[in-house]
PDB file of C-alpha atoms and ligand atoms in Angstrom:
ATOM      1  CA  MET L1128      25.078 -41.525 -63.553  1.00  0.00           C
ATOM      2  CA  ALA L1129      21.247 -41.662 -63.403  1.00  0.00           C
ATOM      3  CA  ASP L1130      19.539 -42.127 -60.134  1.00  0.00           C
ATOM      4  CA  ALA L1131      17.765 -45.488 -59.388  1.00  0.00           C
ATOM      5  CA  LEU L1132      14.556 -45.473 -61.445  1.00  0.00           C
ATOM      6  CA  SER L1133      12.710 -48.594 -60.250  1.00  0.00           C
ATOM      7  CA  PRO L1134      10.496 -48.661 -57.137  1.00  0.00           C
ATOM      8  CA  LEU L1135      11.427 -51.194 -54.533  1.00  0.00           C
ATOM      9  CA  LEU L1136       9.339 -54.184 -53.356  1.00  0.00           C
ATOM     10  CA  THR L1137       9.638 -55.281 -49.772  1.00  0.00           C
ATOM     11  CA  LEU L1138      10.316 -58.984 -49.462  1.00  0.00           C
ATOM     12  CA  ASN L1139       9.017 -61.307 -46.660  1.00  0.00           C
ATOM     13  CA  ASP L1140      12.477 -61.187 -45.096  1.00  0.00           C
ATOM     14  CA  SER L1141      12.162 -57.405 -44.822  1.00  0.00           C
ATOM     15  CA  ARG L1142      14.809 -56.738 -47.453  1.00  0.00           C
ATOM     16  CA  THR L1143      14.041 -54.861 -50.708  1.00  0.00           C
ATOM     17  CA  LEU L1144      14.154 -55.791 -54.351  1.00  0.00           C
ATOM     18  CA  PRO L1145      13.975 -53.396 -57.264  1.00  0.00           C
ATOM     19  CA  GLN L1146      10.728 -54.196 -59.046  1.00  0.00           C
ATOM     20  CA  LEU L1147      12.340 -53.816 -62.503  1.00  0.00           C
ATOM     21  CA  GLY L1148      15.792 -55.067 -63.350  1.00  0.00           C
ATOM     22  CA  LEU L1149      17.909 -56.350 -66.263  1.00  0.00           C
ATOM     23  CA  GLY L1150      18.012 -59.977 -67.419  1.00  0.00           C
ATOM     24  CA  VAL L1151      21.184 -61.249 -69.116  1.00  0.00           C
ATOM     25  CA  TYR L1152      20.266 -64.707 -70.395  1.00  0.00           C
ATOM     26  CA  LYS L1153      22.060 -65.563 -73.713  1.00  0.00           C
ATOM     27  CA  THR L1154      24.425 -62.617 -73.206  1.00  0.00           C
ATOM     28  CA  THR L1155      28.166 -63.390 -73.433  1.00  0.00           C
ATOM     29  CA  ASP L1156      30.663 -62.297 -70.853  1.00  0.00           C
ATOM     30  CA  ASP L1157      31.846 -59.442 -72.977  1.00  0.00           C
ATOM     31  CA  GLU L1158      28.269 -58.270 -73.829  1.00  0.00           C
ATOM     32  CA  SER L1159      27.297 -58.625 -70.154  1.00  0.00           C
ATOM     33  CA  ALA L1160      30.172 -56.402 -69.022  1.00  0.00           C
ATOM     34  CA  GLU L1161      29.126 -53.695 -71.459  1.00  0.00           C
ATOM     35  CA  THR L1162      25.276 -54.079 -70.997  1.00  0.00           C
ATOM     36  CA  VAL L1163      25.337 -54.317 -67.204  1.00  0.00           C
ATOM     37  CA  SER L1164      27.612 -51.214 -66.916  1.00  0.00           C
ATOM     38  CA  PHE L1165      25.359 -49.303 -69.349  1.00  0.00           C
ATOM     39  CA  ALA L1166      22.138 -50.386 -67.581  1.00  0.00           C
ATOM     40  CA  LEU L1167      23.556 -49.463 -64.125  1.00  0.00           C
ATOM     41  CA  GLN L1168      24.539 -46.070 -65.398  1.00  0.00           C
ATOM     42  CA  HIS L1169      21.039 -45.521 -66.739  1.00  0.00           C
ATOM     43  CA  GLY L1170      18.978 -46.255 -63.658  1.00  0.00           C
ATOM     44  CA  TYR L1171      18.866 -50.013 -63.294  1.00  0.00           C
ATOM     45  CA  ARG L1172      19.940 -51.437 -59.925  1.00  0.00           C
ATOM     46  CA  LEU L1173      19.102 -55.179 -60.319  1.00  0.00           C
ATOM     47  CA  VAL L1174      20.899 -57.687 -62.556  1.00  0.00           C
ATOM     48  CA  ASP L1175      19.559 -61.248 -62.907  1.00  0.00           C
ATOM     49  CA  THR L1176      22.133 -63.834 -63.942  1.00  0.00           C
ATOM     50  CA  ALA L1177      22.672 -67.561 -63.286  1.00  0.00           C
ATOM     51  CA  ALA L1178      25.579 -70.073 -63.138  1.00  0.00           C
ATOM     52  CA  MET L1179      24.089 -71.617 -66.281  1.00  0.00           C
ATOM     53  CA  TYR L1180      24.255 -68.308 -68.251  1.00  0.00           C
ATOM     54  CA  LEU L1181      28.079 -68.575 -68.203  1.00  0.00           C
ATOM     55  CA  ASN L1182      28.351 -64.784 -67.868  1.00  0.00           C
ATOM     56  CA  GLU L1183      28.738 -64.146 -64.087  1.00  0.00           C
ATOM     57  CA  SER L1184      32.286 -62.928 -64.690  1.00  0.00           C
ATOM     58  CA  GLY L1185      31.014 -60.387 -67.294  1.00  0.00           C
ATOM     59  CA  VAL L1186      28.256 -59.284 -64.933  1.00  0.00           C
ATOM     60  CA  GLY L1187      30.800 -58.715 -62.107  1.00  0.00           C
ATOM     61  CA  GLU L1188      32.975 -56.773 -64.504  1.00  0.00           C
ATOM     62  CA  GLY L1189      30.003 -54.653 -65.591  1.00  0.00           C
ATOM     63  CA  LEU L1190      29.257 -53.794 -62.002  1.00  0.00           C
ATOM     64  CA  ARG L1191      32.829 -52.699 -61.404  1.00  0.00           C
ATOM     65  CA  ARG L1192      32.895 -50.688 -64.678  1.00  0.00           C
ATOM     66  CA  SER L1193      29.617 -48.913 -63.755  1.00  0.00           C
ATOM     67  CA  GLY L1194      31.387 -47.206 -60.859  1.00  0.00           C
ATOM     68  CA  LEU L1195      28.446 -47.806 -58.566  1.00  0.00           C
ATOM     69  CA  PRO L1196      29.223 -49.049 -55.003  1.00  0.00           C
ATOM     70  CA  ARG L1197      28.503 -52.772 -54.562  1.00  0.00           C
ATOM     71  CA  GLU L1198      25.879 -52.168 -51.964  1.00  0.00           C
ATOM     72  CA  GLU L1199      23.774 -50.052 -54.349  1.00  0.00           C
ATOM     73  CA  VAL L1200      23.284 -52.986 -56.730  1.00  0.00           C
ATOM     74  CA  THR L1201      21.123 -56.046 -56.331  1.00  0.00           C
ATOM     75  CA  LEU L1202      22.928 -59.051 -57.803  1.00  0.00           C
ATOM     76  CA  ALA L1203      20.789 -62.121 -58.275  1.00  0.00           C
ATOM     77  CA  THR L1204      22.109 -65.547 -59.441  1.00  0.00           C
ATOM     78  CA  LYS L1205      20.950 -69.164 -59.456  1.00  0.00           C
ATOM     79  CA  VAL L1206      22.132 -72.699 -58.862  1.00  0.00           C
ATOM     80  CA  TRP L1207      21.667 -74.872 -61.958  1.00  0.00           C
ATOM     81  CA  PHE L1208      19.544 -77.992 -61.463  1.00  0.00           C
ATOM     82  CA  THR L1209      22.415 -80.417 -62.128  1.00  0.00           C
ATOM     83  CA  ASP L1210      23.934 -79.065 -58.931  1.00  0.00           C
ATOM     84  CA  ASN L1211      20.812 -79.467 -56.882  1.00  0.00           C
ATOM     85  CA  GLY L1212      21.670 -81.097 -53.540  1.00  0.00           C
ATOM     86  CA  PHE L1213      23.123 -79.677 -50.321  1.00  0.00           C
ATOM     87  CA  ASP L1214      26.907 -79.883 -50.833  1.00  0.00           C
ATOM     88  CA  SER L1215      26.858 -79.361 -54.566  1.00  0.00           C
ATOM     89  CA  THR L1216      24.755 -76.213 -54.092  1.00  0.00           C
ATOM     90  CA  LEU L1217      27.231 -74.800 -51.570  1.00  0.00           C
ATOM     91  CA  ARG L1218      30.082 -75.567 -54.033  1.00  0.00           C
ATOM     92  CA  SER L1219      28.230 -74.002 -56.892  1.00  0.00           C
ATOM     93  CA  PHE L1220      27.451 -70.891 -54.801  1.00  0.00           C
ATOM     94  CA  ASP L1221      31.220 -70.429 -53.968  1.00  0.00           C
ATOM     95  CA  GLU L1222      32.033 -70.648 -57.694  1.00  0.00           C
ATOM     96  CA  SER L1223      29.404 -68.028 -58.549  1.00  0.00           C
ATOM     97  CA  LEU L1224      30.791 -65.612 -55.972  1.00  0.00           C
ATOM     98  CA  GLU L1225      34.266 -66.213 -57.349  1.00  0.00           C
ATOM     99  CA  ARG L1226      33.143 -65.414 -60.922  1.00  0.00           C
ATOM    100  CA  LEU L1227      31.098 -62.394 -59.842  1.00  0.00           C
ATOM    101  CA  GLY L1228      34.051 -61.120 -57.883  1.00  0.00           C
ATOM    102  CA  THR L1229      31.962 -60.426 -54.689  1.00  0.00           C
ATOM    103  CA  ASP L1230      31.585 -61.948 -51.275  1.00  0.00           C
ATOM    104  CA  TYR L1231      27.768 -62.015 -51.260  1.00  0.00           C
ATOM    105  CA  VAL L1232      24.767 -62.053 -53.550  1.00  0.00           C
ATOM    106  CA  ASP L1233      21.548 -60.191 -52.810  1.00  0.00           C
ATOM    107  CA  LEU L1234      19.307 -62.902 -54.095  1.00  0.00           C
ATOM    108  CA  TYR L1235      20.126 -66.606 -54.698  1.00  0.00           C
ATOM    109  CA  LEU L1236      17.585 -68.799 -56.390  1.00  0.00           C
ATOM    110  CA  ILE L1237      17.096 -72.511 -57.079  1.00  0.00           C
ATOM    111  CA  HIS L1238      16.956 -72.370 -60.872  1.00  0.00           C
ATOM    112  CA  TRP L1239      14.606 -75.394 -61.380  1.00  0.00           C
ATOM    113  CA  PRO L1240      13.049 -77.804 -58.965  1.00  0.00           C
ATOM    114  CA  ALA L1241      13.867 -80.803 -61.301  1.00  0.00           C
ATOM    115  CA  PRO L1242      11.313 -82.911 -59.364  1.00  0.00           C
ATOM    116  CA  ALA L1243      12.444 -86.239 -60.847  1.00  0.00           C
ATOM    117  CA  ASN L1244      15.832 -85.863 -59.112  1.00  0.00           C
ATOM    118  CA  ASP L1245      14.009 -85.016 -55.882  1.00  0.00           C
ATOM    119  CA  LEU L1246      16.830 -82.890 -54.520  1.00  0.00           C
ATOM    120  CA  TYR L1247      15.173 -79.491 -54.305  1.00  0.00           C
ATOM    121  CA  VAL L1248      14.370 -79.688 -50.570  1.00  0.00           C
ATOM    122  CA  GLU L1249      18.108 -80.396 -49.802  1.00  0.00           C
ATOM    123  CA  THR L1250      19.014 -77.569 -52.137  1.00  0.00           C
ATOM    124  CA  TRP L1251      16.668 -75.289 -50.257  1.00  0.00           C
ATOM    125  CA  ARG L1252      18.297 -76.239 -46.949  1.00  0.00           C
ATOM    126  CA  ALA L1253      21.658 -75.152 -48.397  1.00  0.00           C
ATOM    127  CA  LEU L1254      20.118 -71.793 -49.432  1.00  0.00           C
ATOM    128  CA  VAL L1255      18.818 -71.312 -45.898  1.00  0.00           C
ATOM    129  CA  ARG L1256      22.324 -71.994 -44.564  1.00  0.00           C
ATOM    130  CA  LEU L1257      23.794 -69.397 -47.023  1.00  0.00           C
ATOM    131  CA  ARG L1258      21.251 -66.851 -45.870  1.00  0.00           C
ATOM    132  CA  GLU L1259      22.061 -67.555 -42.230  1.00  0.00           C
ATOM    133  CA  GLU L1260      25.746 -66.979 -43.073  1.00  0.00           C
ATOM    134  CA  GLY L1261      24.775 -63.622 -44.698  1.00  0.00           C
ATOM    135  CA  ARG L1262      26.403 -64.687 -48.008  1.00  0.00           C
ATOM    136  CA  ALA L1263      23.032 -64.776 -49.729  1.00  0.00           C
ATOM    137  CA  ARG L1264      21.032 -61.876 -48.377  1.00  0.00           C
ATOM    138  CA  SER L1265      17.688 -63.150 -49.704  1.00  0.00           C
ATOM    139  CA  ILE L1266      16.755 -66.574 -51.040  1.00  0.00           C
ATOM    140  CA  GLY L1267      14.141 -67.867 -53.340  1.00  0.00           C
ATOM    141  CA  VAL L1268      13.173 -70.230 -56.153  1.00  0.00           C
ATOM    142  CA  ALA L1269      12.581 -70.200 -59.872  1.00  0.00           C
ATOM    143  CA  ASN L1270      10.128 -72.262 -61.877  1.00  0.00           C
ATOM    144  CA  PHE L1271       8.479 -73.690 -58.746  1.00  0.00           C
ATOM    145  CA  HIS L1272       4.819 -74.760 -59.094  1.00  0.00           C
ATOM    146  CA  PRO L1273       2.811 -74.042 -55.919  1.00  0.00           C
ATOM    147  CA  LYS L1274       3.032 -77.795 -54.997  1.00  0.00           C
ATOM    148  CA  HIS L1275       6.882 -77.539 -54.960  1.00  0.00           C
ATOM    149  CA  VAL L1276       6.768 -74.414 -52.759  1.00  0.00           C
ATOM    150  CA  THR L1277       4.283 -76.045 -50.459  1.00  0.00           C
ATOM    151  CA  ARG L1278       6.689 -78.962 -50.022  1.00  0.00           C
ATOM    152  CA  LEU L1279       9.583 -76.653 -49.125  1.00  0.00           C
ATOM    153  CA  ILE L1280       7.464 -74.866 -46.529  1.00  0.00           C
ATOM    154  CA  ASP L1281       6.065 -78.073 -45.087  1.00  0.00           C
ATOM    155  CA  GLU L1282       9.491 -79.761 -44.773  1.00  0.00           C
ATOM    156  CA  THR L1283      11.628 -76.810 -43.715  1.00  0.00           C
ATOM    157  CA  GLY L1284       9.273 -74.121 -42.354  1.00  0.00           C
ATOM    158  CA  GLU L1285      11.165 -71.565 -44.557  1.00  0.00           C
ATOM    159  CA  VAL L1286       9.157 -69.570 -47.155  1.00  0.00           C
ATOM    160  CA  PRO L1287      10.971 -68.353 -50.303  1.00  0.00           C
ATOM    161  CA  SER L1288      11.107 -64.557 -50.797  1.00  0.00           C
ATOM    162  CA  VAL L1289      10.841 -64.761 -54.577  1.00  0.00           C
ATOM    163  CA  ASN L1290       9.494 -67.161 -57.162  1.00  0.00           C
ATOM    164  CA  GLN L1291      10.793 -66.364 -60.570  1.00  0.00           C
ATOM    165  CA  VAL L1292       8.636 -67.919 -63.304  1.00  0.00           C
ATOM    166  CA  GLU L1293       7.815 -67.616 -66.922  1.00  0.00           C
ATOM    167  CA  LEU L1294       5.154 -64.934 -67.112  1.00  0.00           C
ATOM    168  CA  HIS L1295       3.913 -62.693 -69.930  1.00  0.00           C
ATOM    169  CA  PRO L1296       0.634 -61.804 -71.586  1.00  0.00           C
ATOM    170  CA  TRP L1297       0.285 -65.323 -73.151  1.00  0.00           C
ATOM    171  CA  LEU L1298       0.817 -66.905 -69.748  1.00  0.00           C
ATOM    172  CA  PRO L1299      -0.261 -64.523 -66.978  1.00  0.00           C
ATOM    173  CA  GLN L1300       0.060 -67.262 -64.276  1.00  0.00           C
ATOM    174  CA  SER L1301      -2.997 -65.971 -62.286  1.00  0.00           C
ATOM    175  CA  ALA L1302      -3.249 -69.013 -59.944  1.00  0.00           C
ATOM    176  CA  LEU L1303       0.456 -68.981 -59.177  1.00  0.00           C
ATOM    177  CA  ARG L1304       0.471 -65.233 -58.540  1.00  0.00           C
ATOM    178  CA  GLU L1305      -2.427 -65.690 -56.125  1.00  0.00           C
ATOM    179  CA  PHE L1306      -0.581 -68.529 -54.333  1.00  0.00           C
ATOM    180  CA  ASP L1307       2.564 -66.458 -54.070  1.00  0.00           C
ATOM    181  CA  ALA L1308       0.684 -63.414 -52.797  1.00  0.00           C
ATOM    182  CA  GLU L1309      -1.006 -65.548 -50.103  1.00  0.00           C
ATOM    183  CA  HIS L1310       2.416 -66.598 -48.926  1.00  0.00           C
ATOM    184  CA  GLY L1311       4.112 -63.200 -49.126  1.00  0.00           C
ATOM    185  CA  ILE L1312       6.243 -64.352 -52.061  1.00  0.00           C
ATOM    186  CA  VAL L1313       7.195 -61.867 -54.775  1.00  0.00           C
ATOM    187  CA  THR L1314       6.454 -63.263 -58.260  1.00  0.00           C
ATOM    188  CA  GLN L1315       9.231 -62.284 -60.620  1.00  0.00           C
ATOM    189  CA  ALA L1316       8.476 -62.608 -64.354  1.00  0.00           C
ATOM    190  CA  TRP L1317      11.063 -64.192 -66.625  1.00  0.00           C
ATOM    191  CA  SER L1318      10.767 -63.813 -70.405  1.00  0.00           C
ATOM    192  CA  PRO L1319       8.447 -60.948 -69.642  1.00  0.00           C
ATOM    193  CA  LEU L1320       8.355 -60.103 -73.307  1.00  0.00           C
ATOM    194  CA  ALA L1321       7.920 -63.777 -74.310  1.00  0.00           C
ATOM    195  CA  ARG L1322      11.569 -63.628 -75.563  1.00  0.00           C
ATOM    196  CA  GLY L1323      10.635 -60.751 -77.868  1.00  0.00           C
ATOM    197  CA  HIS L1324       7.734 -62.678 -79.496  1.00  0.00           C
ATOM    198  CA  VAL L1325       4.879 -60.988 -77.512  1.00  0.00           C
ATOM    199  CA  PHE L1326       4.879 -58.404 -80.358  1.00  0.00           C
ATOM    200  CA  ASP L1327       4.288 -61.005 -83.089  1.00  0.00           C
ATOM    201  CA  ALA L1328       1.184 -60.363 -85.179  1.00  0.00           C
ATOM    202  CA  SER L1329       0.644 -64.102 -85.205  1.00  0.00           C
ATOM    203  CA  HIS L1330       0.079 -63.825 -81.438  1.00  0.00           C
ATOM    204  CA  GLY L1331      -2.187 -60.803 -81.543  1.00  0.00           C
ATOM    205  CA  GLY L1332       0.753 -58.399 -80.928  1.00  0.00           C
ATOM    206  CA  ASP L1333      -0.932 -55.704 -83.046  1.00  0.00           C
ATOM    207  CA  ALA L1334      -3.322 -55.103 -80.102  1.00  0.00           C
ATOM    208  CA  LEU L1335      -0.254 -53.905 -78.152  1.00  0.00           C
ATOM    209  CA  GLU L1336       0.529 -51.406 -80.910  1.00  0.00           C
ATOM    210  CA  VAL L1337      -2.836 -49.809 -80.466  1.00  0.00           C
ATOM    211  CA  VAL L1338      -2.449 -49.463 -76.655  1.00  0.00           C
ATOM    212  CA  ALA L1339       1.117 -48.223 -77.128  1.00  0.00           C
ATOM    213  CA  ARG L1340      -0.011 -45.484 -79.678  1.00  0.00           C
ATOM    214  CA  LYS L1341      -2.687 -44.306 -77.254  1.00  0.00           C
ATOM    215  CA  HIS L1342      -0.075 -43.660 -74.533  1.00  0.00           C
ATOM    216  CA  GLY L1343       2.733 -42.541 -76.846  1.00  0.00           C
ATOM    217  CA  LYS L1344       4.746 -45.522 -75.640  1.00  0.00           C
ATOM    218  CA  SER L1345       6.243 -48.638 -77.334  1.00  0.00           C
ATOM    219  CA  PRO L1346       4.632 -52.100 -77.177  1.00  0.00           C
ATOM    220  CA  ALA L1347       7.490 -53.296 -74.956  1.00  0.00           C
ATOM    221  CA  GLN L1348       6.847 -50.400 -72.531  1.00  0.00           C
ATOM    222  CA  VAL L1349       3.150 -51.373 -72.413  1.00  0.00           C
ATOM    223  CA  VAL L1350       3.912 -54.978 -71.620  1.00  0.00           C
ATOM    224  CA  ILE L1351       6.482 -54.029 -68.888  1.00  0.00           C
ATOM    225  CA  ARG L1352       3.931 -51.577 -67.451  1.00  0.00           C
ATOM    226  CA  TRP L1353       1.330 -54.405 -67.439  1.00  0.00           C
ATOM    227  CA  HIS L1354       3.742 -56.489 -65.314  1.00  0.00           C
ATOM    228  CA  LEU L1355       4.301 -53.654 -62.835  1.00  0.00           C
ATOM    229  CA  GLN L1356       0.559 -52.973 -62.495  1.00  0.00           C
ATOM    230  CA  LEU L1357      -0.007 -56.728 -61.754  1.00  0.00           C
ATOM    231  CA  GLY L1358       2.523 -56.311 -58.971  1.00  0.00           C
ATOM    232  CA  ASN L1359       5.166 -58.540 -60.602  1.00  0.00           C
ATOM    233  CA  ALA L1360       8.855 -57.942 -60.356  1.00  0.00           C
ATOM    234  CA  VAL L1361      10.182 -58.056 -63.923  1.00  0.00           C
ATOM    235  CA  ILE L1362      13.517 -58.544 -65.623  1.00  0.00           C
ATOM    236  CA  PRO L1363      13.419 -57.752 -69.323  1.00  0.00           C
ATOM    237  CA  LYS L1364      16.591 -58.639 -71.214  1.00  0.00           C
ATOM    238  CA  SER L1365      18.179 -56.524 -73.903  1.00  0.00           C
ATOM    239  CA  VAL L1366      21.688 -55.917 -75.183  1.00  0.00           C
ATOM    240  CA  THR L1367      20.525 -52.912 -77.229  1.00  0.00           C
ATOM    241  CA  PRO L1368      21.264 -49.602 -75.428  1.00  0.00           C
ATOM    242  CA  SER L1369      18.171 -47.824 -76.774  1.00  0.00           C
ATOM    243  CA  ARG L1370      15.924 -50.725 -75.570  1.00  0.00           C
ATOM    244  CA  ILE L1371      17.641 -50.913 -72.204  1.00  0.00           C
ATOM    245  CA  ARG L1372      16.656 -47.299 -71.697  1.00  0.00           C
ATOM    246  CA  GLU L1373      13.208 -47.707 -73.144  1.00  0.00           C
ATOM    247  CA  ASN L1374      12.428 -50.730 -70.939  1.00  0.00           C
ATOM    248  CA  ILE L1375      12.888 -48.750 -67.711  1.00  0.00           C
ATOM    249  CA  ASP L1376      11.148 -45.633 -69.015  1.00  0.00           C
ATOM    250  CA  VAL L1377       7.758 -46.905 -67.836  1.00  0.00           C
ATOM    251  CA  PHE L1378       6.979 -44.821 -64.816  1.00  0.00           C
ATOM    252  CA  ASP L1379       5.137 -41.948 -66.436  1.00  0.00           C
ATOM    253  CA  PHE L1380       1.961 -43.592 -67.643  1.00  0.00           C
ATOM    254  CA  THR L1381      -0.731 -45.924 -66.366  1.00  0.00           C
ATOM    255  CA  LEU L1382      -2.718 -48.617 -68.237  1.00  0.00           C
ATOM    256  CA  ASP L1383      -6.452 -48.264 -67.726  1.00  0.00           C
ATOM    257  CA  ALA L1384      -9.062 -51.065 -67.358  1.00  0.00           C
ATOM    258  CA  HIS L1385      -9.688 -51.050 -71.107  1.00  0.00           C
ATOM    259  CA  ASP L1386      -5.974 -51.431 -71.877  1.00  0.00           C
ATOM    260  CA  LEU L1387      -5.687 -54.268 -69.408  1.00  0.00           C
ATOM    261  CA  ALA L1388      -8.730 -55.964 -71.000  1.00  0.00           C
ATOM    262  CA  VAL L1389      -7.056 -55.717 -74.439  1.00  0.00           C
ATOM    263  CA  ILE L1390      -3.847 -57.293 -73.042  1.00  0.00           C
ATOM    264  CA  ALA L1391      -5.858 -60.092 -71.411  1.00  0.00           C
ATOM    265  CA  THR L1392      -7.027 -61.151 -74.881  1.00  0.00           C
ATOM    266  CA  LEU L1393      -3.453 -62.300 -75.617  1.00  0.00           C
ATOM    267  CA  GLU L1394      -3.642 -65.109 -73.038  1.00  0.00           C
ATOM    268  CA  THR L1395      -3.197 -68.497 -74.738  1.00  0.00           C
ATOM    269  CA  GLY L1396      -1.391 -70.478 -71.976  1.00  0.00           C
ATOM    270  CA  GLU L1397       1.553 -70.932 -74.365  1.00  0.00           C
ATOM    271  CA  ARG L1398       5.045 -71.186 -72.807  1.00  0.00           C
ATOM    272  CA  THR L1399       8.301 -70.291 -74.430  1.00  0.00           C
ATOM    273  CA  GLY L1400      10.155 -72.662 -72.177  1.00  0.00           C
ATOM    274  CA  VAL L1401       9.474 -76.065 -70.631  1.00  0.00           C
ATOM    275  CA  ASP L1402       6.959 -76.856 -67.921  1.00  0.00           C
ATOM    276  CA  PRO L1403       8.927 -77.123 -64.638  1.00  0.00           C
ATOM    277  CA  ASP L1404       7.656 -80.641 -64.016  1.00  0.00           C
ATOM    278  CA  ASP L1405       9.343 -81.746 -67.297  1.00  0.00           C
ATOM    279  CA  ARG L1406      12.822 -80.184 -66.680  1.00  0.00           C
ATOM    280  CA  ASN L1407      15.095 -82.912 -65.418  1.00  0.00           C
TER     281      ASN L1407
HETATM  282  N1  LIG K  18      14.678 -68.699 -64.260  1.00  0.00           N
HETATM  283  C1  LIG K  18      14.595 -69.102 -65.505  1.00  0.00           C
HETATM  284  O1  LIG K  18      14.489 -70.301 -65.750  1.00  0.00           O
HETATM  285  C2  LIG K  18      14.742 -68.120 -66.561  1.00  0.00           C
HETATM  286  C3  LIG K  18      14.437 -68.477 -67.915  1.00  0.00           C
HETATM  287  C4  LIG K  18      14.576 -67.524 -68.952  1.00  0.00           C
HETATM  288  C5  LIG K  18      14.904 -66.217 -68.638  1.00  0.00           C
HETATM  289  N2  LIG K  18      15.201 -65.859 -67.285  1.00  0.00           N
HETATM  290  C6  LIG K  18      15.576 -64.477 -66.951  1.00  0.00           C
HETATM  291  O2  LIG K  18      14.641 -63.604 -67.473  1.00  0.00           O
HETATM  292  C7  LIG K  18      15.334 -62.646 -68.316  1.00  0.00           C
HETATM  293  C8  LIG K  18      14.428 -62.153 -69.369  1.00  0.00           C
HETATM  294  O3  LIG K  18      13.968 -63.200 -70.165  1.00  0.00           O
HETATM  295  P1  LIG K  18      14.440 -63.556 -71.660  1.00  0.00           P
HETATM  296  O4  LIG K  18      15.778 -63.006 -71.864  1.00  0.00           O
HETATM  297  O5  LIG K  18      14.198 -64.974 -71.879  1.00  0.00           O
HETATM  298  O6  LIG K  18      13.354 -62.820 -72.665  1.00  0.00           O
HETATM  299  P2  LIG K  18      12.647 -61.342 -72.723  1.00  0.00           P
HETATM  300  O7  LIG K  18      13.202 -60.418 -71.758  1.00  0.00           O
HETATM  301  O8  LIG K  18      11.152 -61.682 -72.628  1.00  0.00           O
HETATM  302  O9  LIG K  18      12.944 -60.917 -74.190  1.00  0.00           O
HETATM  303  C9  LIG K  18      14.226 -60.635 -74.638  1.00  0.00           C
HETATM  304  C10 LIG K  18      14.138 -60.429 -76.152  1.00  0.00           C
HETATM  305  O10 LIG K  18      13.332 -59.264 -76.421  1.00  0.00           O
HETATM  306  C11 LIG K  18      14.084 -58.304 -77.070  1.00  0.00           C
HETATM  307  N3  LIG K  18      13.736 -56.976 -76.547  1.00  0.00           N
HETATM  308  C12 LIG K  18      14.078 -56.437 -75.344  1.00  0.00           C
HETATM  309  N4  LIG K  18      13.566 -55.241 -75.203  1.00  0.00           N
HETATM  310  C13 LIG K  18      12.900 -54.899 -76.323  1.00  0.00           C
HETATM  311  C14 LIG K  18      12.183 -53.827 -76.791  1.00  0.00           C
HETATM  312  N5  LIG K  18      12.149 -52.722 -76.021  1.00  0.00           N
HETATM  313  N6  LIG K  18      11.595 -53.846 -78.015  1.00  0.00           N
HETATM  314  C15 LIG K  18      11.679 -54.919 -78.784  1.00  0.00           C
HETATM  315  N7  LIG K  18      12.374 -56.039 -78.398  1.00  0.00           N
HETATM  316  C16 LIG K  18      12.965 -56.042 -77.211  1.00  0.00           C
HETATM  317  C17 LIG K  18      15.565 -58.598 -76.839  1.00  0.00           C
HETATM  318  O11 LIG K  18      16.352 -58.252 -77.926  1.00  0.00           O
HETATM  319  P3  LIG K  18      17.846 -57.558 -77.823  1.00  0.00           P
HETATM  320  O12 LIG K  18      18.547 -58.166 -76.613  1.00  0.00           O
HETATM  321  O13 LIG K  18      18.466 -57.960 -79.066  1.00  0.00           O
HETATM  322  O14 LIG K  18      17.662 -56.066 -77.659  1.00  0.00           O
HETATM  323  C18 LIG K  18      15.504 -60.151 -76.734  1.00  0.00           C
HETATM  324  O15 LIG K  18      15.491 -60.692 -78.040  1.00  0.00           O
HETATM  325  C19 LIG K  18      16.537 -63.425 -68.828  1.00  0.00           C
HETATM  326  O16 LIG K  18      17.504 -62.595 -69.423  1.00  0.00           O
HETATM  327  C20 LIG K  18      16.934 -64.074 -67.557  1.00  0.00           C
HETATM  328  O17 LIG K  18      17.673 -63.187 -66.686  1.00  0.00           O
HETATM  329  C21 LIG K  18      15.115 -66.790 -66.295  1.00  0.00           C
END
């Protein structure tokens, strides 16, 4: 069993979050059990799932198979936007716990604001309740534009601890990161490798090869290191054992100003997913 490899970030609720964890989107229950157990045995301590991924049972199984005590692992999950609303969120949370086979999660997120439904403030009140009950240790949001976070704060006085958003070299989210930092919110990058397309030559991915060769690392390691140096939390997904190990082997090199300037040339503003304002 490897020791924990990722540094910890301190959240605005004084709890901690591993800066680097494992994403499990599009991973089946069986794959999740295997992948999560492997990752936890090789130094990961954070797993990011969601009710919508339909793999919370597998994630819970992977945690048990890993042999790690529950309290050493940060489990994060999310309420899907069709369950936004106070009572429906509490119900969905109970179902997530049941599937995960645990009596608390470390981080619970609103998956999307779905602004046209206008239920995200009520959803947030449910998350505050769950945190007060100690069943969600930390709470946050995903895919919230600054205007959505501002509304939560204005109407409830409660600041999210984490905002998990699409973020990669094509879409570095500079304004959002600045807003989050001003509010003590950790920005966590989803699709940190642009779903594996950040390496595509059509998107200037060869530039990453050059930086990678210079450091004796892979292009994926360069991109993950870029996230860490920006101060992001980051949750690359892989079901491939060699890549799972590669993606957390990023603490023995540093990108310099020239490398960061090369990576900055990949910015196009392109998303791999939808704009949060359009998800309803
Ligand atoms: N909040 C949200 O709305 C939201 C949305 C999307 C994602 N997420 C979270 O963010 C996590 C990560 O995002 P993502 O899964 O969309 O995409 P990602 O992590 O950017 O990319 C995953 C893809 O990259 C490949 N890959 C991983 N490591 C690699 C390496 N070292 N070299 C080459 N290819 C590599 C994977 O292949 P293999 O698996 O085949 O190895 C997979 O095809 C998700 O799993 C999920 O937990 C959240």
